[in-house]
Amino acid sequence: MATIGIDIGSSSVRLCYNDITVDPVIFESWSLPISINHNQNCITQSTGEIWAAILDLFKRVNHSNVSAISITATCSMVVVEQAEDGTLRGVSLGSEDIGGFSDTDDVLMWMDHRAAVQAKELTVLLDKSLKEAWRIGDRAVPELGLPKLKWLADKCPERELICFELHDWFTYLLLTNGDAVDVSRVVSEFSDQSYAFDCSIKGWSRSMLARYGIGSNILVGHSGINLRAGEFLPSAGTVLGNLHDNLVGSLSKQPIKVVNGCIDCYAGWFATIIAPEDLFSSRPSTANLSMVAGTSTCFLLSQYGNVHPQVPGIWGPFNQFLSLPQLGLYEFGQPATGKLFERLFLNFKALTYDANGLRLGIFEELEAKTVELERTRGTSTHQLLRYYFYYGDVFGNRSPYNDFSMGEMIIDGGNAANWTNLQHPNEMASPETRLVIHFNLILEFLSFQTKQLIDKMVASGSCITGLVVCGSQSKNTRFLQLLASVTGIDVHRIHDGYDEFRVVKGASILAALGHQLHVGDGCKAYQEVVKDTLEGYVPREVEIIKPQDHDKALLQAKFEVFLDMASQQLRYREKIDLAEQN
């Protein structure tokens, strides 16, 4: 039976039709762009635009053999209000003031930082026991759902608003098509022992929210409208009901099950499993770290067993993702990865052409320019940049400092490196050369930060023997080679033709899992789905990129400078804060 996966990313909606029960496997995928609305610190998206994209993509699929559908999405939040006709409608969030009904700016994006003050307040309010319950280190950061809830509560002390996780809202629409609903059916209630996944919004009790000043008028919605009370935090793969009649294709042979999805990075992890034992074995030799690298980068590490220690600065371990209590998941990441390149390329126009006269893409051109620079200078880029030092937390730090006051630092090493052969008569490096320099410094920074995070996990007892990279950045071979050399571990790149659609493929696998769970027991269903997926995509070539010793001492020295730049930045801010207090 075929399944449908939907992934709502930061800049596009992707849908795939996946049938691994036939030979050869059928995998078809489509994508549509979506907008991001910027207004200073307020960054929003439109549920109306996203839903229209989903319906458009859905019409392109032959539903006749589809058994299940699942949605994954970024960790953004939808805010709605009940209208007089009983329907739930989005509210305008495009500025610091909350407006009336609007589906054009009713998504608080994960990168929206308007809740920075509330994040600091929550950090102060946390006691030790709650820090352990949050499982996100010792700080709240404005990317999280809970500070955003508090921001809403501060702005609207009396107005009743309902907040959904992004994937949960569109799952709700698959079940209801937006029909009028009794609010009591969509509002979550949890015990004081419950906690939210990734410190999101769904999972906290009313009493816990109240102690943070989040009143009973700020409600948390869910898509489990057909579940019993107390089941509103279902694991990924749980069947929530059937697709609404108005959305089912006329050729469908059976009801299409709507399956609970997840935050997109977890679907990416689920789709990078190289072998079934990666999911179920507690043997250290199978510890592969998944790196879902796109606009931002999320790292996922699974451990199966009875003991999962908390690691300073690292989120997790969480055991709610799948209904396998012994499976603990660690999640940590970098908010500025693809966004660093986007900023760098903002005003860049490719001028280089390949042998066929086709203009190269930006990454391809910069790679070509890097190779040419190394050829003309007769040495590696890292040697050329040995006196350049860059720390790139442009959008703040998520891991391991959980500190969004962290920023960008650069030491320009042009004078020390004596780049006279590459300079214009005015003794300034050309714009083109500066672009190549900055591009390669970003690669170094991202590699150093990855090593910093891996070292944190290894120090806690994890044994990471491989790094499985997916997402848009996995296409950059220079970056993957640098990752291997800096971290000292093998980097795996899966060649099966689906890399750009890895996350949405994970959503379709979760849909298949829902179908299996509906007809069989838990552990067996997971094993069958993973096995079927791996076998279905044979041949599945996994390219292994080995660490190189070239420039090893230099890269280690620059990594130590990277760590020092981070610690000095923290110290400088502390010095200024103390001076202002006096």
Coordinates of C-alpha atoms in Angstrom, one line a residue:
M1 CA 0.0 0.0 0.0
A2 CA 1.2 3.5 -0.8
T3 CA 1.6 6.4 1.7
I4 CA 1.8 10.2 1.4
G5 CA 4.3 12.3 3.3
I6 CA 4.0 16.1 3.6
D7 CA 6.8 18.3 4.9
I8 CA 6.4 22.0 5.7
G9 CA 9.9 23.5 5.6
S10 CA 11.0 27.1 6.2
S11 CA 10.7 28.0 2.5
S12 CA 8.7 25.2 0.8
V13 CA 6.1 22.6 1.1
R14 CA 6.9 19.1 -0.2
L15 CA 4.7 16.1 -0.8
C16 CA 5.7 12.6 -1.8
Y17 CA 3.9 9.5 -2.9
N18 CA 5.8 6.5 -1.6
D19 CA 5.0 2.8 -2.3
I20 CA 7.7 0.3 -1.3
T21 CA 5.5 -2.7 -1.7
V22 CA 6.0 -2.8 -5.5
D23 CA 9.1 -3.6 -7.5
P24 CA 10.5 -1.2 -8.5
V25 CA 9.7 1.1 -5.7
I26 CA 7.5 4.1 -6.6
F27 CA 8.6 7.4 -5.2
E28 CA 7.2 10.6 -6.6
S29 CA 7.7 14.1 -5.1
W30 CA 6.6 17.6 -5.7
S31 CA 7.4 21.0 -4.1
L32 CA 6.0 24.5 -3.9
P33 CA 7.6 27.6 -2.4
I34 CA 6.1 29.4 0.6
S35 CA 6.8 32.9 1.9
I36 CA 8.4 34.2 5.0
N37 CA 7.2 37.6 6.3
H38 CA 9.8 39.7 8.0
N39 CA 8.9 42.7 10.2
Q40 CA 12.0 43.5 12.4
N41 CA 12.0 40.9 15.2
C42 CA 8.6 39.4 14.0
I43 CA 8.9 36.5 11.5
T44 CA 5.7 34.9 10.4
Q45 CA 4.2 32.7 7.8
S46 CA 0.7 32.2 6.4
T47 CA -1.5 29.1 7.2
G48 CA -3.6 30.1 4.2
E49 CA -0.7 30.0 1.8
I50 CA 0.6 26.7 3.3
W51 CA -2.8 25.0 3.2
A52 CA -3.4 26.1 -0.4
A53 CA 0.0 24.6 -1.3
I54 CA -0.9 21.3 0.5
L55 CA -4.2 21.1 -1.4
D56 CA -2.5 21.9 -4.7
L57 CA 0.1 19.2 -4.2
F58 CA -2.5 16.7 -2.9
K59 CA -4.4 17.0 -6.2
R60 CA -1.4 15.8 -8.1
V61 CA -1.5 12.3 -6.4
N62 CA -3.4 9.3 -7.5
H63 CA -5.1 8.3 -4.3
S64 CA -6.4 5.0 -5.4
N65 CA -3.8 2.9 -3.5
V66 CA -3.0 5.3 -0.6
S67 CA -3.5 3.9 2.9
A68 CA -2.1 6.6 5.1
I69 CA -0.8 10.2 5.2
S70 CA 1.4 12.1 7.7
I71 CA 2.7 15.6 8.1
T72 CA 6.0 16.9 9.5
A73 CA 6.9 20.6 9.8
T74 CA 9.3 23.1 11.4
C75 CA 8.9 23.8 15.1
S76 CA 6.8 26.9 14.4
M77 CA 3.5 27.7 16.1
V78 CA 0.0 28.5 14.8
V79 CA -2.2 30.9 16.8
V80 CA -6.0 30.7 16.2
E81 CA -9.2 32.0 17.7
Q82 CA -12.7 30.6 17.5
A83 CA -15.0 32.6 15.3
E84 CA -18.8 33.1 15.8
D85 CA -19.5 30.3 13.4
G86 CA -17.5 27.8 15.5
T87 CA -14.5 27.5 13.1
L88 CA -11.0 28.2 14.2
R89 CA -9.3 31.1 12.4
G90 CA -5.8 32.4 12.4
V91 CA -5.0 35.7 14.1
S92 CA -2.6 38.4 12.8
L93 CA 0.9 38.1 14.4
G94 CA 2.8 40.3 11.9
S95 CA 3.8 42.9 14.5
E96 CA 4.3 43.3 18.3
D97 CA 0.6 43.8 18.6
I98 CA -1.8 40.9 18.0
G99 CA -4.5 41.7 15.5
G100 CA -7.8 40.2 14.4
F101 CA -8.6 37.3 12.2
S102 CA -6.0 36.7 9.5
D103 CA -4.5 33.6 7.8
T104 CA -1.7 35.6 6.2
D105 CA 0.6 36.0 9.2
D106 CA -0.8 33.6 11.8
V107 CA 2.3 31.4 12.1
L108 CA 5.0 32.4 14.7
M109 CA 8.1 31.0 12.9
W110 CA 10.7 29.1 14.9
M111 CA 13.2 31.8 14.0
D112 CA 10.9 34.6 15.4
H113 CA 12.7 36.1 18.4
R114 CA 10.1 38.5 19.8
A115 CA 9.8 36.4 23.0
A116 CA 13.4 37.1 24.0
V117 CA 12.3 38.9 27.2
Q118 CA 10.0 36.1 28.1
A119 CA 12.8 33.5 27.5
K120 CA 15.0 35.4 30.0
E121 CA 12.1 35.5 32.6
L122 CA 11.5 31.8 32.2
T123 CA 15.2 31.0 32.7
V124 CA 15.1 33.0 36.0
L125 CA 12.0 31.1 37.2
L126 CA 13.3 27.7 36.5
D127 CA 14.3 25.7 39.6
K128 CA 16.6 22.6 39.4
S129 CA 13.7 20.1 39.2
L130 CA 12.1 22.0 36.3
K131 CA 15.4 22.4 34.5
E132 CA 15.6 18.6 34.5
A133 CA 12.0 18.3 33.3
W134 CA 12.6 20.8 30.4
R135 CA 15.6 18.7 29.2
I136 CA 17.0 21.6 27.2
G137 CA 19.9 22.6 29.4
D138 CA 19.7 25.5 31.9
R139 CA 18.3 28.2 29.6
A140 CA 15.1 29.0 27.8
V141 CA 15.7 30.5 24.3
P142 CA 13.2 32.5 22.2
E143 CA 13.0 29.8 19.5
L144 CA 11.1 27.5 21.9
G145 CA 7.3 27.3 22.1
L146 CA 7.0 28.0 25.8
P147 CA 8.5 31.6 25.7
K148 CA 6.2 32.3 22.7
L149 CA 3.2 31.1 24.8
K150 CA 4.2 33.5 27.6
W151 CA 4.6 36.3 25.1
L152 CA 1.0 35.7 24.0
A153 CA -0.1 35.6 27.6
D154 CA 1.6 38.9 28.4
K155 CA 0.1 40.6 25.3
C156 CA -3.4 39.1 25.7
P157 CA -4.3 38.6 29.4
E158 CA -8.0 38.1 28.7
R159 CA -8.4 37.1 25.0
E160 CA -8.8 33.3 24.5
L161 CA -6.3 32.1 22.0
I162 CA -5.6 28.5 20.9
C163 CA -2.0 27.5 19.9
F164 CA -1.0 24.5 17.8
E165 CA 2.3 23.1 16.8
L166 CA 2.6 23.7 13.0
H167 CA 2.4 20.0 12.0
D168 CA -0.4 19.4 14.5
W169 CA -2.5 22.3 13.0
F170 CA -2.4 20.9 9.5
T171 CA -3.0 17.4 10.7
Y172 CA -6.1 18.8 12.4
L173 CA -7.2 20.3 9.0
L174 CA -6.7 16.9 7.3
L175 CA -9.1 15.4 9.9
T176 CA -11.7 18.3 9.9
N177 CA -11.2 20.3 6.8
G178 CA -11.6 23.4 9.0
D179 CA -15.2 22.6 10.0
A180 CA -16.8 24.1 13.1
V181 CA -15.6 22.3 16.2
D182 CA -16.3 22.1 20.0
V183 CA -13.2 23.8 21.5
S184 CA -13.1 21.3 24.3
R185 CA -12.3 18.5 21.8
V186 CA -9.1 20.2 20.6
V187 CA -7.7 21.6 23.9
S188 CA -5.0 19.6 25.6
E189 CA -4.9 18.7 29.3
F190 CA -1.9 17.0 30.9
S191 CA -0.8 15.9 34.3
D192 CA 1.9 17.7 36.3
Q193 CA 4.3 14.8 35.5
S194 CA 4.0 15.5 31.7
Y195 CA 6.5 17.6 29.8
A196 CA 6.7 18.8 26.2
F197 CA 8.9 17.4 23.5
D198 CA 11.7 19.9 22.7
C199 CA 10.1 22.3 25.2
S200 CA 7.4 22.9 22.7
I201 CA 3.9 23.9 23.7
K202 CA 2.0 20.6 23.9
G203 CA 2.7 18.5 27.0
W204 CA 2.6 20.9 30.0
S205 CA -0.1 20.9 32.7
R206 CA -2.3 23.9 33.3
S207 CA -0.8 24.4 36.8
M208 CA 2.8 24.4 35.4
L209 CA 1.8 27.0 32.8
A210 CA 0.1 29.1 35.4
R211 CA 3.2 29.4 37.6
Y212 CA 4.9 31.1 34.6
G213 CA 2.1 33.5 34.2
I214 CA 0.4 31.8 31.3
G215 CA -3.3 32.0 32.1
S216 CA -6.1 29.7 31.3
N217 CA -7.1 31.9 28.3
I218 CA -4.0 30.7 26.4
L219 CA -5.0 27.2 25.3
V220 CA -2.9 24.5 23.6
G221 CA -4.6 22.7 20.8
H222 CA -4.1 19.2 19.4
S223 CA -5.1 17.0 16.5
G224 CA -6.1 14.0 18.6
I225 CA -9.8 14.9 18.4
N226 CA -10.7 11.2 18.1
L227 CA -8.5 10.1 21.1
R228 CA -9.6 9.6 24.7
A229 CA -8.7 12.2 27.3
G230 CA -5.1 11.8 28.4
E231 CA -3.9 10.6 25.0
F232 CA -3.3 14.0 23.5
L233 CA 0.5 13.5 23.3
P234 CA 0.6 10.5 21.0
S235 CA 3.8 9.2 19.6
A236 CA 4.7 9.6 15.9
G237 CA 2.9 7.0 13.9
T238 CA -0.2 6.9 15.9
V239 CA -3.4 6.8 13.8
L240 CA -5.6 9.8 14.6
G241 CA -8.5 9.1 12.3
N242 CA -9.4 9.2 8.6
L243 CA -8.9 11.9 6.1
H244 CA -11.9 14.2 5.8
D245 CA -14.4 13.1 3.2
N246 CA -14.1 16.4 1.3
L247 CA -10.3 15.8 0.9
V248 CA -10.4 12.2 -0.2
G249 CA -9.8 11.6 -3.9
S250 CA -12.7 10.2 -5.9
L251 CA -10.6 7.1 -6.8
S252 CA -9.7 6.1 -3.3
K253 CA -10.4 2.5 -2.6
Q254 CA -10.4 2.8 1.1
P255 CA -10.4 5.4 3.9
I256 CA -7.0 7.1 4.2
K257 CA -5.6 7.1 7.7
V258 CA -4.2 10.3 9.1
V259 CA -1.1 9.5 11.1
N260 CA 0.5 11.7 13.8
G261 CA 3.6 13.4 12.5
C262 CA 6.4 15.3 14.2
I263 CA 8.9 18.2 14.0
D264 CA 10.7 17.9 10.7
C265 CA 14.2 17.1 11.9
Y266 CA 12.9 13.9 13.6
A267 CA 11.5 12.7 10.3
G268 CA 14.8 13.4 8.7
W269 CA 16.5 11.2 11.4
F270 CA 14.0 8.4 10.9
A271 CA 14.8 8.5 7.1
T272 CA 18.6 8.3 7.7
I273 CA 18.5 5.0 9.6
I274 CA 21.2 2.9 7.9
A275 CA 20.3 -0.4 9.5
P276 CA 17.5 -1.7 11.9
E277 CA 20.0 -2.1 14.7
D278 CA 20.6 1.7 14.6
L279 CA 17.2 2.0 16.1
F280 CA 17.1 -0.9 18.5
S281 CA 20.6 -1.8 19.5
S282 CA 22.3 -0.3 22.6
R283 CA 25.8 -1.4 21.4
P284 CA 28.1 1.6 21.1
S285 CA 29.4 0.5 17.8
T286 CA 26.1 1.4 16.1
A287 CA 25.9 5.0 17.4
N288 CA 25.4 7.0 14.2
L289 CA 24.7 10.7 14.6
S290 CA 22.2 12.1 12.1
M291 CA 22.8 15.6 10.9
V292 CA 19.7 17.2 9.2
A293 CA 21.4 20.2 7.6
G294 CA 19.2 22.8 5.8
T295 CA 18.2 26.3 6.7
S296 CA 19.2 25.4 10.2
T297 CA 20.9 22.2 11.3
C298 CA 19.5 19.7 13.8
F299 CA 21.5 16.7 15.2
L300 CA 19.7 13.6 16.4
L301 CA 21.3 10.8 18.4
S302 CA 19.4 7.7 19.5
Q303 CA 20.2 5.4 22.4
Y304 CA 18.3 2.3 23.2
G305 CA 18.4 1.1 26.8
N306 CA 17.4 2.0 30.4
V307 CA 19.8 4.8 31.2
H308 CA 20.0 8.0 29.2
P309 CA 22.0 10.8 31.0
Q310 CA 21.2 14.4 30.5
V311 CA 24.1 16.3 28.8
P312 CA 24.8 20.0 29.6
G313 CA 23.7 22.3 26.8
I314 CA 22.1 19.4 24.8
W315 CA 18.3 18.8 24.5
G316 CA 17.0 15.5 25.6
P317 CA 16.9 12.6 26.1
F318 CA 13.2 12.5 24.9
N319 CA 11.3 9.2 24.7
Q320 CA 8.0 10.5 23.3
F321 CA 8.8 10.4 19.7
L322 CA 8.1 6.7 19.1
S323 CA 6.2 4.4 21.5
L324 CA 9.4 2.7 22.5
P325 CA 10.0 3.9 26.1
Q326 CA 13.6 2.6 26.0
L327 CA 14.5 4.7 23.0
G328 CA 16.0 8.0 24.1
L329 CA 16.6 10.7 21.6
Y330 CA 19.1 13.6 22.0
E331 CA 18.5 16.7 19.8
F332 CA 20.7 19.7 19.4
G333 CA 21.5 22.1 16.7
Q334 CA 22.7 25.3 15.0
P335 CA 20.3 28.0 14.1
A336 CA 22.7 29.7 11.6
T337 CA 23.8 27.2 8.9
G338 CA 22.0 27.5 5.6
K339 CA 21.0 31.0 6.7
L340 CA 24.7 32.0 6.9
F341 CA 25.0 31.1 3.2
E342 CA 21.8 32.9 2.3
R343 CA 23.1 36.1 3.9
L344 CA 26.4 35.7 2.1
F345 CA 24.8 35.1 -1.3
L346 CA 22.2 37.9 -0.9
N347 CA 23.8 40.1 -3.6
F348 CA 25.9 37.5 -5.4
K349 CA 25.4 36.8 -9.1
A350 CA 27.1 33.8 -10.7
L351 CA 29.4 34.7 -13.6
T352 CA 31.1 31.4 -14.3
Y353 CA 29.9 28.9 -17.0
D354 CA 30.5 25.2 -17.4
A355 CA 31.8 23.5 -20.5
N356 CA 28.3 23.5 -22.0
G357 CA 27.8 27.2 -21.5
L358 CA 25.4 26.8 -18.6
R359 CA 25.7 29.2 -15.7
L360 CA 26.9 27.5 -12.5
G361 CA 24.9 27.6 -9.3
I362 CA 26.3 29.7 -6.5
F363 CA 27.8 26.8 -4.5
E364 CA 29.3 25.3 -7.7
E365 CA 30.9 28.6 -8.7
L366 CA 32.4 29.2 -5.2
E367 CA 33.8 25.7 -5.2
A368 CA 35.3 26.3 -8.7
K369 CA 36.8 29.6 -7.4
T370 CA 38.2 27.8 -4.3
V371 CA 39.8 25.2 -6.4
E372 CA 41.3 27.8 -8.7
L373 CA 42.6 29.8 -5.6
E374 CA 44.3 26.6 -4.3
R375 CA 45.8 25.9 -7.7
T376 CA 47.3 29.3 -8.2
R377 CA 48.6 29.6 -4.6
G378 CA 49.8 26.0 -4.5
T379 CA 48.3 25.2 -1.1
S380 CA 45.0 24.4 0.7
T381 CA 42.4 27.0 1.5
H382 CA 42.9 26.3 5.2
Q383 CA 46.6 27.2 4.9
L384 CA 45.7 30.4 3.0
L385 CA 43.2 31.3 5.8
R386 CA 45.4 30.2 8.7
Y387 CA 45.3 33.7 10.3
Y388 CA 41.6 34.3 9.6
F389 CA 39.4 33.4 12.6
Y390 CA 35.6 33.3 12.4
Y391 CA 32.9 32.6 14.9
G392 CA 29.5 32.7 13.2
D393 CA 26.6 32.7 15.7
V394 CA 24.9 35.4 13.7
F395 CA 21.4 34.3 14.9
G396 CA 22.5 33.4 18.4
N397 CA 23.6 30.0 19.8
R398 CA 21.2 27.1 20.4
S399 CA 23.7 24.4 21.4
P400 CA 25.7 24.1 23.6
Y401 CA 25.3 27.5 25.2
N402 CA 21.5 28.0 24.7
D403 CA 22.4 31.7 24.5
F404 CA 20.8 33.9 21.8
S405 CA 22.9 36.9 22.8
M406 CA 25.9 35.1 21.2
G407 CA 27.0 36.8 18.0
E408 CA 29.4 36.9 15.1
M409 CA 33.2 37.5 15.5
I410 CA 35.9 37.7 12.9
I411 CA 39.6 38.4 12.9
D412 CA 40.7 39.4 9.4
G413 CA 44.0 37.8 8.7
G414 CA 44.8 39.5 5.4
N415 CA 47.8 41.5 6.8
A416 CA 49.3 38.5 8.6
A417 CA 48.8 36.2 5.6
N418 CA 50.5 38.7 3.2
W419 CA 47.9 38.3 0.4
T420 CA 49.8 40.7 -1.9
N421 CA 49.4 38.4 -5.0
L422 CA 45.6 38.5 -4.6
Q423 CA 45.1 42.2 -4.0
H424 CA 44.1 45.1 -6.1
P425 CA 46.3 48.1 -6.5
N426 CA 44.5 49.8 -3.6
E427 CA 45.8 46.9 -1.5
M428 CA 42.4 45.7 -0.7
A429 CA 41.4 42.1 -1.6
S430 CA 38.9 42.0 -4.4
P431 CA 35.2 41.4 -3.7
E432 CA 35.4 38.1 -5.4
T433 CA 38.3 37.0 -3.2
R434 CA 36.6 38.2 -0.1
L435 CA 33.5 36.1 -1.0
V436 CA 35.7 33.0 -1.4
I437 CA 37.4 33.7 1.9
H438 CA 34.1 34.2 3.8
F439 CA 32.5 31.1 2.2
N440 CA 35.4 28.9 3.4
L441 CA 35.4 30.5 6.8
I442 CA 31.7 29.5 7.2
L443 CA 32.6 25.9 6.3
E444 CA 35.3 25.9 9.0
F445 CA 33.0 27.4 11.5
L446 CA 30.2 24.9 10.9
S447 CA 32.7 22.1 11.1
F448 CA 34.2 23.4 14.4
Q449 CA 30.8 23.8 16.0
T450 CA 29.8 20.3 14.9
K451 CA 33.0 19.0 16.6
Q452 CA 32.2 21.0 19.7
L453 CA 28.8 19.3 19.9
I454 CA 30.1 15.8 19.2
D455 CA 32.8 16.3 21.9
K456 CA 30.0 17.1 24.4
M457 CA 28.2 13.9 23.7
V458 CA 31.4 11.8 23.7
A459 CA 32.3 13.3 27.1
S460 CA 29.0 12.1 28.5
G461 CA 29.7 8.5 27.5
S462 CA 28.3 8.3 23.9
C463 CA 30.4 6.5 21.3
I464 CA 29.7 8.2 18.0
T465 CA 31.3 6.3 15.1
G466 CA 29.5 7.9 12.1
L467 CA 27.9 11.1 11.0
V468 CA 25.0 10.6 8.6
V469 CA 24.3 13.9 6.8
C470 CA 21.1 14.8 4.9
G471 CA 19.5 18.0 3.7
S472 CA 20.7 20.6 1.2
Q473 CA 24.2 20.9 2.7
S474 CA 24.9 17.2 2.1
K475 CA 25.5 18.1 -1.5
N476 CA 28.6 20.1 -0.6
T477 CA 31.4 17.5 -0.8
R478 CA 34.1 20.0 0.4
F479 CA 32.0 20.6 3.5
L480 CA 31.5 16.9 4.2
Q481 CA 35.2 16.2 3.8
L482 CA 36.0 19.0 6.2
L483 CA 33.5 17.6 8.7
A484 CA 35.2 14.3 8.6
S485 CA 38.7 15.7 9.0
V486 CA 37.7 18.1 11.8
T487 CA 35.6 15.6 13.8
G488 CA 37.8 12.6 13.1
I489 CA 34.8 10.4 12.4
D490 CA 33.4 8.9 9.1
V491 CA 30.8 11.0 7.3
H492 CA 28.0 9.0 5.6
R493 CA 26.2 10.4 2.6
I494 CA 23.3 8.2 1.3
H495 CA 22.9 8.0 -2.5
D496 CA 19.4 6.9 -3.3
G497 CA 18.2 9.9 -5.3
Y498 CA 15.9 11.3 -2.5
D499 CA 18.2 13.5 -0.5
E500 CA 16.4 16.8 -1.1
F501 CA 13.2 14.9 -0.1
R502 CA 14.7 13.0 2.8
V503 CA 12.5 14.7 5.4
V504 CA 9.3 14.3 3.4
K505 CA 10.3 10.7 2.8
G506 CA 10.6 10.3 6.6
A507 CA 7.0 11.6 6.8
S508 CA 5.8 8.9 4.4
I509 CA 7.6 6.2 6.4
L510 CA 5.8 7.4 9.5
A511 CA 2.6 7.1 7.6
A512 CA 3.5 3.5 6.7
L513 CA 4.4 3.0 10.4
G514 CA 0.9 4.1 11.3
H515 CA -0.6 1.6 9.0
Q516 CA 1.6 -1.2 10.5
L517 CA 0.7 -0.1 14.1
H518 CA -2.9 -0.2 13.2
V519 CA -2.7 -3.9 12.3
G520 CA 0.1 -5.2 14.5
D521 CA 2.1 -4.7 17.7
G522 CA 4.5 -1.9 18.4
C523 CA 8.1 -3.2 18.3
K524 CA 7.3 -5.6 15.4
A525 CA 5.8 -2.7 13.4
Y526 CA 8.9 -0.6 13.8
Q527 CA 11.2 -3.4 12.8
E528 CA 9.0 -4.2 9.7
V529 CA 8.8 -0.6 8.5
V530 CA 12.5 0.0 8.9
K531 CA 13.4 -3.3 7.2
D532 CA 10.9 -2.8 4.4
T533 CA 12.2 0.7 3.8
L534 CA 15.8 -0.3 3.7
E535 CA 15.1 -3.3 1.4
G536 CA 12.7 -1.3 -0.7
Y537 CA 15.3 1.2 -1.7
V538 CA 18.1 -1.2 -2.6
P539 CA 20.5 -0.5 -4.1
R540 CA 21.1 2.1 -1.4
E541 CA 24.7 3.2 -1.7
V542 CA 26.2 4.8 1.3
E543 CA 29.2 6.9 0.5
I544 CA 31.7 7.0 3.4
I545 CA 34.0 10.0 3.5
K546 CA 37.0 9.3 5.7
P547 CA 39.0 11.9 7.8
Q548 CA 42.2 13.1 6.2
D549 CA 45.4 14.0 8.0
H550 CA 46.1 16.9 5.7
D551 CA 46.1 20.2 7.7
K552 CA 45.2 18.2 10.8
A553 CA 47.4 20.1 13.2
L554 CA 46.3 23.5 11.7
L555 CA 42.6 22.6 12.0
Q556 CA 43.0 21.4 15.6
A557 CA 44.7 24.7 16.4
K558 CA 41.9 26.7 14.7
F559 CA 39.3 24.7 16.6
E560 CA 41.0 25.7 19.9
V561 CA 40.8 29.3 18.8
F562 CA 37.1 28.8 17.9
L563 CA 36.5 27.6 21.5
D564 CA 38.5 30.5 22.9
M565 CA 36.5 33.0 20.8
A566 CA 33.2 31.7 22.2
S567 CA 34.4 31.8 25.8
Q568 CA 36.0 35.3 25.4
Q569 CA 32.7 36.5 23.9
L570 CA 30.9 35.3 27.0
R571 CA 33.5 36.9 29.2
Y572 CA 33.4 40.3 27.4
R573 CA 29.6 40.5 27.8
E574 CA 29.9 39.6 31.5
K575 CA 32.6 42.3 32.0
I576 CA 30.3 45.0 30.4
D577 CA 27.3 43.9 32.4
L578 CA 29.3 44.1 35.6
A579 CA 30.5 47.6 34.7
E580 CA 27.0 48.8 34.0
Q581 CA 25.8 47.4 37.4
N582 CA 28.5 49.5 39.1

